[in-house]
Tab-separated table of N, CA and C in Angstrom:
chain	number	residue	atom	x	y	z
S	886	ARG	N	123.026	64.348	14.908
S	886	ARG	CA	123.889	65.535	15.049
S	886	ARG	C	123.551	66.688	14.380
S	887	TYR	N	123.776	67.814	14.554
S	887	TYR	CA	123.541	69.066	14.146
S	887	TYR	C	124.680	69.261	12.930
S	888	PRO	N	124.570	70.133	12.038
S	888	PRO	CA	125.449	70.511	11.065
S	888	PRO	C	126.289	71.493	11.507
S	889	GLN	N	125.764	72.213	12.531
S	889	GLN	CA	126.636	73.306	13.321
S	889	GLN	C	126.153	73.336	14.645
S	890	ILE	N	127.082	73.753	15.672
S	890	ILE	CA	126.864	73.533	17.078
S	890	ILE	C	125.836	74.720	17.585
S	891	ARG	N	125.143	74.184	18.449
S	891	ARG	CA	124.261	75.062	19.159
S	891	ARG	C	124.801	75.491	20.629
S	892	PHE	N	124.016	76.184	21.171
S	892	PHE	CA	124.592	76.631	22.711
S	892	PHE	C	123.332	76.610	23.574
S	893	ILE	N	123.681	75.905	24.898
S	893	ILE	CA	122.618	76.185	25.986
S	893	ILE	C	123.200	77.122	26.810
S	894	SER	N	122.369	77.926	27.554
S	894	SER	CA	122.690	78.759	28.460
S	894	SER	C	122.144	77.961	29.716
S	895	ALA	N	122.895	77.649	30.881
S	895	ALA	CA	122.486	77.000	31.870
S	895	ALA	C	122.624	77.472	33.201
S	896	LEU	N	121.853	77.293	34.170
S	896	LEU	CA	122.035	77.626	35.614
S	896	LEU	C	121.734	76.362	36.289
S	897	GLY	N	122.918	76.360	37.255
S	897	GLY	CA	122.909	75.102	38.214
S	897	GLY	C	124.209	74.989	39.032
S	898	ASP	N	124.085	74.175	40.004
S	898	ASP	CA	125.489	73.801	40.663
S	898	ASP	C	126.301	73.311	39.688
S	899	PRO	N	127.616	73.677	39.708
S	899	PRO	CA	128.333	73.219	38.753
S	899	PRO	C	128.830	71.761	39.079
S	900	LYS	N	128.769	71.402	40.304
S	900	LYS	CA	129.063	69.929	40.881
S	900	LYS	C	127.967	69.000	40.697
S	901	ALA	N	126.919	69.504	40.231
S	901	ALA	CA	125.644	68.505	40.097
S	901	ALA	C	125.568	67.781	38.864
S	902	SER	N	125.159	66.555	38.974
S	902	SER	CA	125.001	65.911	37.502
S	902	SER	C	123.354	65.912	37.412
S	903	SER	N	122.485	66.408	38.141
S	903	SER	CA	121.152	66.477	37.938
S	903	SER	C	120.454	67.731	38.731
S	904	GLY	N	119.359	68.300	38.499
S	904	GLY	CA	118.745	69.398	39.239
S	904	GLY	C	117.463	69.821	38.651
S	905	THR	N	116.949	70.888	39.047
S	905	THR	CA	116.075	71.453	38.580
S	905	THR	C	116.289	72.795	37.907
S	906	GLY	N	115.332	73.634	37.415
S	906	GLY	CA	115.656	74.780	36.697
S	906	GLY	C	115.895	74.915	35.241
S	907	ALA	N	115.722	73.916	34.529
S	907	ALA	CA	116.136	73.885	33.208
S	907	ALA	C	114.925	74.571	32.455
S	908	ASP	N	113.842	74.738	33.167
S	908	ASP	CA	112.866	75.732	32.487
S	908	ASP	C	113.277	77.270	32.389
S	909	THR	N	114.446	77.582	33.010
S	909	THR	CA	115.062	78.786	32.889
S	909	THR	C	116.156	78.952	31.891
S	910	TRP	N	116.462	77.697	31.532
S	910	TRP	CA	117.787	77.787	30.476
S	910	TRP	C	117.158	78.292	29.147
S	911	GLY	N	118.226	78.577	28.253
S	911	GLY	CA	117.924	79.101	27.026
S	911	GLY	C	118.810	78.246	25.891
S	912	LEU	N	118.390	78.607	24.747
S	912	LEU	CA	119.095	77.841	23.633
S	912	LEU	C	119.200	78.831	22.512
S	913	TRP	N	120.692	79.031	22.026
S	913	TRP	CA	120.856	79.878	20.847
S	913	TRP	C	120.979	78.797	19.551
S	914	ARG	N	120.476	78.747	18.680
S	914	ARG	CA	120.283	77.871	17.642
S	914	ARG	C	121.453	78.177	16.584
S	915	ASP	N	122.082	79.496	16.716
S	915	ASP	CA	123.169	79.968	15.905
S	915	ASP	C	124.105	80.395	16.966
S	916	ASP	N	125.488	80.651	16.742
S	916	ASP	CA	126.299	81.125	17.567
S	916	ASP	C	126.218	82.620	17.677
S	917	PRO	N	125.823	82.891	18.969
S	917	PRO	CA	125.269	84.395	19.099
S	917	PRO	C	126.524	85.440	19.021
S	918	GLY	N	127.734	84.878	19.156
S	918	GLY	CA	128.887	85.770	19.144
S	918	GLY	C	129.095	86.632	17.974
S	919	PRO	N	129.246	86.072	16.794
S	919	PRO	CA	129.399	86.613	15.608
S	919	PRO	C	128.125	87.627	15.122
S	920	ARG	N	127.155	87.417	15.781
S	920	ARG	CA	125.866	88.233	15.500
S	920	ARG	C	125.736	89.323	16.557
S	921	GLY	N	126.653	89.395	17.491
S	921	GLY	CA	126.669	90.218	18.625
S	921	GLY	C	127.183	91.715	18.174
S	922	THR	N	127.221	92.746	19.020
S	922	THR	CA	127.539	93.994	18.914
S	922	THR	C	128.408	94.431	20.078
S	923	TYR	N	129.589	94.878	19.918
S	923	TYR	CA	130.552	95.297	20.924
S	923	TYR	C	129.847	96.486	21.974
S	924	LEU	N	130.166	96.164	23.144
S	924	LEU	CA	129.289	97.153	24.148
S	924	LEU	C	129.818	98.613	23.770
S	925	ARG	N	131.026	98.659	23.260
S	925	ARG	CA	131.542	100.085	22.809
S	925	ARG	C	130.827	100.832	21.855
S	926	ASP	N	129.985	100.027	21.016
S	926	ASP	CA	129.257	100.289	19.789
S	926	ASP	C	127.995	100.421	20.113
S	927	PHE	N	127.397	100.163	21.218
S	927	PHE	CA	126.021	100.249	21.551
S	927	PHE	C	125.276	101.399	20.981
S	928	ASP	N	125.828	102.623	21.409
S	928	ASP	CA	125.022	103.937	20.913
S	928	ASP	C	124.851	103.842	19.484
S	929	LYS	N	125.814	103.764	18.792
S	929	LYS	CA	125.570	103.931	17.319
S	929	LYS	C	125.252	102.763	16.463
S	930	ARG	N	125.261	101.494	17.166
S	930	ARG	CA	124.896	100.302	16.152
S	930	ARG	C	123.529	99.650	16.789
S	931	ILE	N	123.204	99.934	17.875
S	931	ILE	CA	122.015	99.433	18.513
S	931	ILE	C	120.853	100.541	18.936
S	932	ALA	N	121.389	101.533	19.706
S	932	ALA	CA	120.343	102.296	20.243
S	932	ALA	C	120.062	103.465	19.079
S	933	ALA	N	120.962	103.829	18.437
S	933	ALA	CA	120.642	104.611	17.162
S	933	ALA	C	119.737	103.934	16.037
S	934	ASN	N	119.571	102.709	16.479
S	934	ASN	CA	118.793	101.956	15.266
S	934	ASN	C	117.559	101.162	15.907
S	935	ASN	N	116.959	102.067	16.935
S	935	ASN	CA	115.631	101.701	17.401
S	935	ASN	C	115.723	100.306	18.142
S	936	ASN	N	116.957	99.939	18.848
S	936	ASN	CA	117.029	98.911	19.542
S	936	ASN	C	117.092	97.517	18.804
S	937	VAL	N	117.826	97.801	17.599
S	937	VAL	CA	117.680	96.516	16.726
S	937	VAL	C	119.140	96.431	16.333
S	938	ALA	N	119.925	95.298	16.536
S	938	ALA	CA	121.171	94.973	16.232
S	938	ALA	C	121.512	94.955	14.724
S	939	PRO	N	122.756	95.223	14.344
S	939	PRO	CA	122.791	95.028	12.880
S	939	PRO	C	122.420	93.650	12.235
S	940	ALA	N	122.620	92.711	13.058
S	940	ALA	CA	122.322	91.318	12.531
S	940	ALA	C	121.010	91.241	12.558
S	941	GLY	N	120.002	91.987	12.964
S	941	GLY	CA	118.612	91.908	12.781
S	941	GLY	C	117.822	91.593	14.182
S	942	TRP	N	118.533	91.336	15.203
S	942	TRP	CA	117.802	90.930	16.357
S	942	TRP	C	117.538	91.999	17.409
S	943	ALA	N	116.377	91.919	18.013
S	943	ALA	CA	115.851	93.021	18.953
S	943	ALA	C	116.539	93.024	20.232
S	944	PHE	N	117.081	94.161	20.542
S	944	PHE	CA	117.689	94.508	21.861
S	944	PHE	C	116.552	94.992	23.000
S	945	ASP	N	116.538	94.233	24.123
S	945	ASP	CA	115.612	94.555	25.173
S	945	ASP	C	116.388	95.238	26.181
S	946	PRO	N	116.233	96.573	26.355
S	946	PRO	CA	116.858	97.425	27.527
S	946	PRO	C	116.659	96.874	28.695
S	947	GLN	N	115.501	96.178	29.067
S	947	GLN	CA	115.428	95.787	30.346
S	947	GLN	C	115.982	94.127	30.770
S	948	ASP	N	116.586	93.627	29.677
S	948	ASP	CA	116.825	92.251	29.950
S	948	ASP	C	117.683	91.853	28.753
S	949	TRP	N	119.136	91.954	28.869
S	949	TRP	CA	119.898	91.892	27.914
S	949	TRP	C	121.162	90.924	28.269
S	950	TRP	N	121.894	90.321	27.110
S	950	TRP	CA	123.143	89.324	27.423
S	950	TRP	C	124.286	89.934	26.839
S	951	VAL	N	125.398	89.540	27.698
S	951	VAL	CA	126.842	89.949	27.120
S	951	VAL	C	127.819	88.693	27.250
S	952	GLU	N	128.764	88.512	26.247
S	952	GLU	CA	129.541	87.428	26.414
S	952	GLU	C	130.973	87.884	26.595
S	953	GLU	N	131.964	87.009	26.711
S	953	GLU	CA	133.360	87.367	27.237
S	953	GLU	C	134.098	88.378	26.814
S	954	HIS	N	133.832	88.847	25.502
S	954	HIS	CA	134.558	89.551	24.805
S	954	HIS	C	134.037	91.018	24.890
S	955	GLY	N	132.868	91.223	25.456
S	955	GLY	CA	132.201	92.357	25.617
S	955	GLY	C	131.043	92.685	24.396
S	956	LEU	N	130.670	91.482	23.899
S	956	LEU	CA	129.695	91.478	22.867
S	956	LEU	C	128.366	91.294	23.520
S	957	ILE	N	127.579	92.297	22.982
S	957	ILE	CA	126.003	92.158	23.686
S	957	ILE	C	125.494	91.073	22.416
S	958	MET	N	124.763	90.173	22.999
S	958	MET	CA	124.235	89.074	22.318
S	958	MET	C	122.693	89.085	22.188
S	959	SER	N	122.206	88.393	21.249
S	959	SER	CA	120.683	88.128	21.253
S	959	SER	C	120.476	87.269	22.349
S	960	THR	N	119.251	87.475	22.809
S	960	THR	CA	118.633	86.608	24.078
S	960	THR	C	118.574	85.105	23.485
S	961	PRO	N	118.760	84.245	24.198
S	961	PRO	CA	118.479	82.782	23.672
S	961	PRO	C	117.110	82.536	23.805
S	962	GLY	N	116.739	81.647	23.013
S	962	GLY	CA	115.274	81.194	23.085
S	962	GLY	C	115.035	80.207	24.193
S	963	PRO	N	113.642	79.811	24.522
S	963	PRO	CA	113.747	78.860	25.517
S	963	PRO	C	114.175	77.567	24.993
S	964	LEU	N	114.801	76.638	26.017
S	964	LEU	CA	115.271	75.514	25.673
S	964	LEU	C	114.246	74.399	25.625
S	965	PRO	N	113.718	73.967	24.466
S	965	PRO	CA	112.801	72.749	24.187
S	965	PRO	C	112.917	71.628	25.474
S	966	ARG	N	111.988	71.361	25.957
S	966	ARG	CA	111.927	70.411	27.234
S	966	ARG	C	110.933	69.172	26.786
S	967	LYS	N	110.505	69.123	25.738
S	967	LYS	CA	109.678	67.961	25.131
S	967	LYS	C	109.915	67.676	23.747
S	968	ARG	N	109.502	66.500	23.215
S	968	ARG	CA	109.756	66.293	21.999
S	968	ARG	C	108.584	65.527	21.298
S	969	PHE	N	108.282	65.576	20.147
S	969	PHE	CA	107.177	64.715	19.365
S	969	PHE	C	107.703	63.247	19.012
S	970	ASP	N	107.098	62.240	19.382
S	970	ASP	CA	107.466	61.093	18.967
S	970	ASP	C	106.740	60.500	17.713
S	971	LYS	N	107.342	60.557	16.458
S	971	LYS	CA	106.710	60.191	15.069
S	971	LYS	C	106.008	59.068	15.011
S	972	ASP	N	106.753	57.885	15.859
S	972	ASP	CA	105.933	56.524	15.697
S	972	ASP	C	104.881	56.423	16.509
S	973	SER	N	104.883	57.050	17.820
S	973	SER	CA	103.546	56.950	18.487
S	973	SER	C	102.406	58.026	18.252
S	974	GLY	N	103.002	59.227	17.826
S	974	GLY	CA	102.129	60.427	17.696
S	974	GLY	C	102.027	61.199	18.972
S	975	LEU	N	102.760	60.662	19.957
S	975	LEU	CA	102.631	61.304	21.248
S	975	LEU	C	103.741	62.397	21.650
S	976	VAL	N	103.454	63.352	22.419
S	976	VAL	CA	104.364	64.391	22.953
S	976	VAL	C	105.005	63.643	24.095
S	977	ILE	N	106.329	63.576	24.119
S	977	ILE	CA	107.054	63.134	25.192
S	977	ILE	C	107.625	64.108	26.157
S	978	PRO	N	107.248	64.274	27.462
S	978	PRO	CA	107.521	65.298	28.365
S	978	PRO	C	109.124	65.320	28.679
S	979	GLU	N	110.070	65.096	27.700
S	979	GLU	CA	111.340	65.301	28.242
S	979	GLU	C	112.134	65.192	26.651
S	980	LYS	N	113.332	65.844	26.715
S	980	LYS	CA	114.099	65.869	25.445
S	980	LYS	C	115.566	65.478	25.912
S	981	ARG	N	116.238	65.005	25.098
S	981	ARG	CA	117.870	64.608	25.206
S	981	ARG	C	118.442	65.223	24.214
S	982	TYR	N	119.447	65.793	24.695
S	982	TYR	CA	120.552	66.646	23.819
S	982	TYR	C	121.871	65.893	24.457
S	983	LEU	N	122.998	66.142	23.105
S	983	LEU	CA	124.327	65.591	23.442
S	983	LEU	C	124.927	66.959	23.524
S	984	VAL	N	125.693	66.922	24.704
S	984	VAL	CA	126.296	68.207	25.093
S	984	VAL	C	127.869	67.980	25.491
S	985	THR	N	128.517	69.121	25.326
S	985	THR	CA	129.966	68.955	25.928
S	985	THR	C	130.383	70.392	26.033
S	986	GLY	N	131.629	70.415	26.863
S	986	GLY	CA	132.255	71.592	26.992
S	986	GLY	C	133.594	71.692	26.323
S	987	ALA	N	133.634	70.672	25.274
S	987	ALA	CA	134.888	70.709	24.406
S	987	ALA	C	135.904	70.377	25.199
S	988	ARG	N	136.056	69.670	26.199
S	988	ARG	CA	137.054	69.093	27.063
S	988	ARG	C	137.233	67.786	27.048
S	989	GLU	N	136.865	67.056	28.157
S	989	GLU	CA	136.976	65.605	28.330
S	989	GLU	C	135.512	64.854	28.195
S	990	VAL	N	134.314	65.504	28.527
S	990	VAL	CA	133.141	64.736	28.847
S	990	VAL	C	132.215	65.317	27.598
S	991	THR	N	131.636	64.245	26.922
S	991	THR	CA	130.563	64.473	26.105
S	991	THR	C	129.389	63.624	26.612
S	992	ALA	N	128.184	64.212	26.904
S	992	ALA	CA	127.312	63.434	27.606
S	992	ALA	C	125.765	63.570	27.235
S	993	ALA	N	125.000	62.812	27.309
S	993	ALA	CA	123.310	62.967	27.156
S	993	ALA	C	122.904	63.910	28.207
S	994	LEU	N	122.303	64.777	27.758
S	994	LEU	CA	121.514	65.642	28.928
S	994	LEU	C	120.042	65.604	28.679
S	995	THR	N	119.338	65.084	29.597
S	995	THR	CA	117.881	64.895	29.596
S	995	THR	C	117.340	66.048	30.303
S	996	VAL	N	116.325	67.033	29.612
S	996	VAL	CA	115.662	68.031	30.258
S	996	VAL	C	114.245	67.609	30.370
S	997	ARG	N	113.353	67.806	31.270
S	997	ARG	CA	112.168	67.411	31.435
S	997	ARG	C	111.141	68.567	31.261
S	998	GLU	N	109.860	68.375	31.035
S	998	GLU	CA	109.160	69.494	30.908
S	998	GLU	C	108.714	70.306	32.315
S	999	ASP	N	108.864	69.670	33.445
S	999	ASP	CA	108.784	70.154	34.686
S	999	ASP	C	110.079	70.941	35.271
S	1000	GLY	N	111.005	71.046	34.265
S	1000	GLY	CA	112.174	71.728	34.493
S	1000	GLY	C	113.316	70.899	35.171
S	1001	SER	N	113.143	69.727	35.484
S	1001	SER	CA	114.338	69.033	36.007
S	1001	SER	C	115.273	68.370	34.764
S	1002	TRP	N	116.432	68.330	35.210
S	1002	TRP	CA	117.399	67.843	34.286
S	1002	TRP	C	118.575	66.707	34.782
S	1003	GLU	N	118.996	66.156	33.933
S	1003	GLU	CA	119.899	65.139	34.214
S	1003	GLU	C	120.983	64.858	33.202
S	1004	LEU	N	122.352	64.584	33.700
S	1004	LEU	CA	123.458	64.405	32.779
S	1004	LEU	C	123.631	62.895	32.951
S	1005	GLN	N	123.787	62.170	31.878
S	1005	GLN	CA	124.110	60.590	31.822
S	1005	GLN	C	125.548	60.360	32.477
S	1006	GLU	N	126.427	61.461	32.276
S	1006	GLU	CA	127.720	61.369	32.805
S	1006	GLU	C	128.403	62.641	33.080
S	1007	GLY	N	129.189	62.707	33.922
S	1007	GLY	CA	129.865	63.841	34.615
S	1007	GLY	C	128.873	64.795	35.194
S	1008	THR	N	129.397	66.123	35.374
S	1008	THR	CA	128.599	67.205	36.047
S	1008	THR	C	128.541	68.355	35.215
S	1009	LEU	N	127.755	69.313	35.668
S	1009	LEU	CA	127.430	70.499	34.791
S	1009	LEU	C	128.920	71.292	34.401
S	1010	TYR	N	129.572	71.324	35.410
S	1010	TYR	CA	131.073	71.925	35.219
S	1010	TYR	C	131.704	71.171	34.113
S	1011	ASP	N	131.707	69.851	34.079
S	1011	ASP	CA	132.198	68.840	33.014
S	1011	ASP	C	131.854	69.220	31.627
S	1012	VAL	N	130.480	69.695	31.422
S	1012	VAL	CA	130.097	69.930	29.982
S	1012	VAL	C	130.004	71.438	29.870
S	1013	THR	N	130.485	72.054	30.633
S	1013	THR	CA	130.498	73.724	30.502
S	1013	THR	C	131.751	73.972	29.637
S	1014	HIS	N	131.681	74.909	28.649
S	1014	HIS	CA	132.785	75.310	27.918
S	1014	HIS	C	133.477	76.253	28.483
S	1015	LEU	N	134.421	76.336	29.242
S	1015	LEU	CA	135.039	77.165	30.155
S	1015	LEU	C	135.489	78.725	29.256
S	1016	PRO	N	135.994	78.669	28.232
S	1016	PRO	CA	136.301	79.932	27.539
S	1016	PRO	C	135.115	80.760	27.280
S	1017	CYS	N	133.935	80.205	27.091
S	1017	CYS	CA	132.740	80.972	26.861
S	1017	CYS	C	132.220	81.604	28.186
S	1018	ARG	N	131.737	82.723	28.372
S	1018	ARG	CA	131.294	83.140	29.488
S	1018	ARG	C	129.884	83.953	28.896
S	1019	SER	N	128.975	83.910	29.752
S	1019	SER	CA	127.710	84.899	29.472
S	1019	SER	C	126.964	85.159	30.569
S	1020	ALA	N	126.430	86.296	30.681
S	1020	ALA	CA	125.692	86.791	31.667
S	1020	ALA	C	124.425	87.577	31.075
S	1021	ARG	N	123.523	87.618	31.989
S	1021	ARG	CA	122.139	88.352	31.649
S	1021	ARG	C	122.166	89.416	32.583
S	1022	TYR	N	122.008	90.780	32.103
S	1022	TYR	CA	121.784	92.087	32.854
S	1022	TYR	C	120.419	92.342	32.596
S	1023	THR	N	119.923	92.694	33.776
S	1023	THR	CA	118.705	93.305	34.042
S	1023	THR	C	118.563	94.561	34.978
S	1024	GLY	N	117.529	95.235	35.329
S	1024	GLY	CA	117.553	96.170	36.114
S	1024	GLY	C	116.933	97.534	35.858
S	1025	GLY	N	115.947	97.615	34.938
S	1025	GLY	CA	115.270	98.788	34.536
S	1025	GLY	C	116.153	99.857	34.082
S	1026	ASP	N	115.623	101.161	34.217
S	1026	ASP	CA	116.170	102.326	33.452
S	1026	ASP	C	117.597	102.606	34.009
S	1027	THR	N	118.156	102.137	35.069
S	1027	THR	CA	119.304	102.441	35.315
S	1027	THR	C	120.498	101.624	34.956
S	1028	CYS	N	119.995	100.295	34.130
S	1028	CYS	CA	120.801	99.405	33.709
S	1028	CYS	C	121.051	99.574	32.250
S	1029	SER	N	122.233	99.918	31.829
S	1029	SER	CA	122.415	100.159	30.453
S	1029	SER	C	123.960	99.619	29.984
S	1030	PRO	N	124.096	99.109	28.827
S	1030	PRO	CA	125.471	98.758	28.296
S	1030	PRO	C	126.538	99.946	28.425
S	1031	LYS	N	126.070	101.172	28.365
S	1031	LYS	CA	126.941	102.374	28.414
S	1031	LYS	C	127.580	102.429	29.854
S	1032	ASN	N	126.950	101.651	30.796
S	1032	ASN	CA	127.697	101.742	31.891
S	1032	ASN	C	128.707	100.729	32.179
S	1033	ALA	N	129.081	99.844	31.327
S	1033	ALA	CA	129.900	98.913	31.408
S	1033	ALA	C	131.381	99.385	31.336
S	1034	ASN	N	132.229	99.009	32.163
S	1034	ASN	CA	133.571	99.185	32.156
S	1034	ASN	C	134.301	98.442	30.943
S	1035	LEU	N	134.655	98.823	30.019
S	1035	LEU	CA	135.342	98.234	28.885
S	1035	LEU	C	136.589	97.502	29.144
S	1036	LYS	N	137.304	98.012	30.141
S	1036	LYS	CA	138.476	97.501	30.768
S	1036	LYS	C	138.252	96.025	31.284
S	1037	ASP	N	136.897	95.676	31.799
S	1037	ASP	CA	136.724	94.399	32.326
S	1037	ASP	C	136.573	93.343	31.257
S	1038	PHE	N	136.857	93.691	30.036
S	1038	PHE	CA	136.681	92.567	28.930
S	1038	PHE	C	138.007	92.490	28.156
S	1039	PRO	N	138.551	91.437	27.630
S	1039	PRO	CA	137.885	90.047	27.862
S	1039	PRO	C	137.877	89.410	29.117
S	1040	VAL	N	137.035	88.520	29.550
S	1040	VAL	CA	136.856	87.923	30.852
S	1040	VAL	C	137.776	86.588	30.603
S	1041	LYS	N	138.453	86.426	31.603
S	1041	LYS	CA	139.342	85.042	31.616
S	1041	LYS	C	138.295	83.719	31.690
S	1042	PRO	N	138.850	82.759	31.064
S	1042	PRO	CA	138.057	81.405	30.905
S	1042	PRO	C	137.767	80.966	32.376
S	1043	GLY	N	136.603	80.611	32.691
S	1043	GLY	CA	136.102	80.133	33.993
S	1043	GLY	C	135.918	81.300	35.042
S	1044	ALA	N	136.216	82.550	34.630
S	1044	ALA	CA	135.949	83.802	35.571
S	1044	ALA	C	134.599	84.134	35.492
S	1045	GLU	N	134.040	84.717	36.751
S	1045	GLU	CA	132.747	85.469	36.497
S	1045	GLU	C	132.629	86.566	35.471
S	1046	MET	N	131.537	86.843	35.038
S	1046	MET	CA	131.371	87.946	34.136
S	1046	MET	C	131.303	89.196	35.047
S	1047	PRO	N	131.825	90.408	34.636
S	1047	PRO	CA	131.860	91.664	35.408
S	1047	PRO	C	130.471	92.256	35.689
S	1048	ALA	N	130.392	92.749	36.963
S	1048	ALA	CA	129.188	93.500	37.295
S	1048	ALA	C	129.204	94.682	36.330
S	1049	ILE	N	128.060	95.168	36.051
S	1049	ILE	CA	127.740	96.436	35.386
S	1049	ILE	C	126.976	97.292	36.305
S	1050	SER	N	127.458	98.562	36.506
S	1050	SER	CA	126.699	99.601	37.258
S	1050	SER	C	125.062	99.757	36.948
S	1051	GLY	N	124.258	99.619	38.137
S	1051	GLY	CA	122.923	99.984	37.688
S	1051	GLY	C	122.260	98.519	37.428
S	1052	CYS	N	122.921	97.466	37.315
S	1052	CYS	CA	122.282	96.236	36.668
S	1052	CYS	C	122.485	95.099	37.664
S	1053	ASP	N	121.436	94.085	37.656
S	1053	ASP	CA	121.497	93.013	38.188
S	1053	ASP	C	122.188	92.021	37.339
S	1054	LYS	N	122.732	91.167	37.697
S	1054	LYS	CA	123.591	90.226	36.806
S	1054	LYS	C	123.406	88.727	37.340
S	1055	GLN	N	123.278	87.864	36.165
S	1055	GLN	CA	123.167	86.484	36.488
S	1055	GLN	C	124.162	85.786	35.538
S	1056	ASP	N	125.164	85.185	36.007
S	1056	ASP	CA	126.021	84.274	35.030
S	1056	ASP	C	125.401	83.021	34.589
S	1057	TYR	N	125.750	82.594	33.550
S	1057	TYR	CA	125.308	81.336	32.896
S	1057	TYR	C	126.364	80.427	32.577
S	1058	ALA	N	126.323	79.180	32.665
S	1058	ALA	CA	127.153	78.342	31.964
S	1058	ALA	C	126.688	78.088	30.292
S	1059	VAL	N	127.746	77.861	29.709
S	1059	VAL	CA	127.488	77.833	28.261
S	1059	VAL	C	127.827	76.238	27.995
S	1060	LEU	N	127.069	75.506	27.349
S	1060	LEU	CA	127.220	74.042	26.913
S	1060	LEU	C	127.244	74.105	25.526
S	1061	PHE	N	128.034	73.394	24.754
S	1061	PHE	CA	127.814	73.115	23.326
S	1061	PHE	C	127.095	71.915	23.064
S	1062	VAL	N	125.986	72.099	22.231
S	1062	VAL	CA	125.087	71.216	21.888
S	1062	VAL	C	125.547	70.670	20.413
S	1063	LEU	N	125.771	69.234	20.542
S	1063	LEU	CA	126.244	68.650	19.238
S	1063	LEU	C	125.129	68.081	18.471
S	1064	GLY	N	123.906	67.539	19.108
S	1064	GLY	CA	122.797	67.009	18.650
S	1064	GLY	C	121.705	66.833	19.582
S	1065	GLU	N	120.737	66.221	19.087
S	1065	GLU	CA	119.526	66.068	20.012
S	1065	GLU	C	118.816	64.812	19.559
S	1066	GLU	N	117.877	64.140	20.592
S	1066	GLU	CA	117.378	62.962	20.006
S	1066	GLU	C	115.841	63.396	19.389
S	1067	ILE	N	115.661	62.820	18.313
S	1067	ILE	CA	114.548	63.130	17.536
S	1067	ILE	C	113.413	62.026	17.524
């Protein structure tokens, strides 16, 4: 178990207990919310600082993330999908995480190097933390946090993240990661 919760950003059918696409999932090793910057403060706290947030992470104007309260977040790192076995000295092409949505189900999630994934119990919905919402916004020069309608935030638990004018949007499920197999 980790000393503090980590967070997976996941794409997939909420009703599925296995699937593909884990190679597109991300991992925040620290809670990205407290390190975020409100959309309303984008100009003075990120843009005016050469696209560096006060917490020190770089903002990519072509590809950025927002959470349910309207905080621009750091981009998650890639989700590790393999592990090193100390006993054998081999790299194992899969990794297991203990995940939960902080509701009823806590389950082992196996992700494989080929991008496939499988839950030991429940569905992706069961291990999604519904109050946490996140979306990735892309779209080039026309996509900017300045285009967000601040009245769209906060987002209700389980609801879709709002569209932002000029941006393509992809909603992600948020899973709490309690630990991993080492």
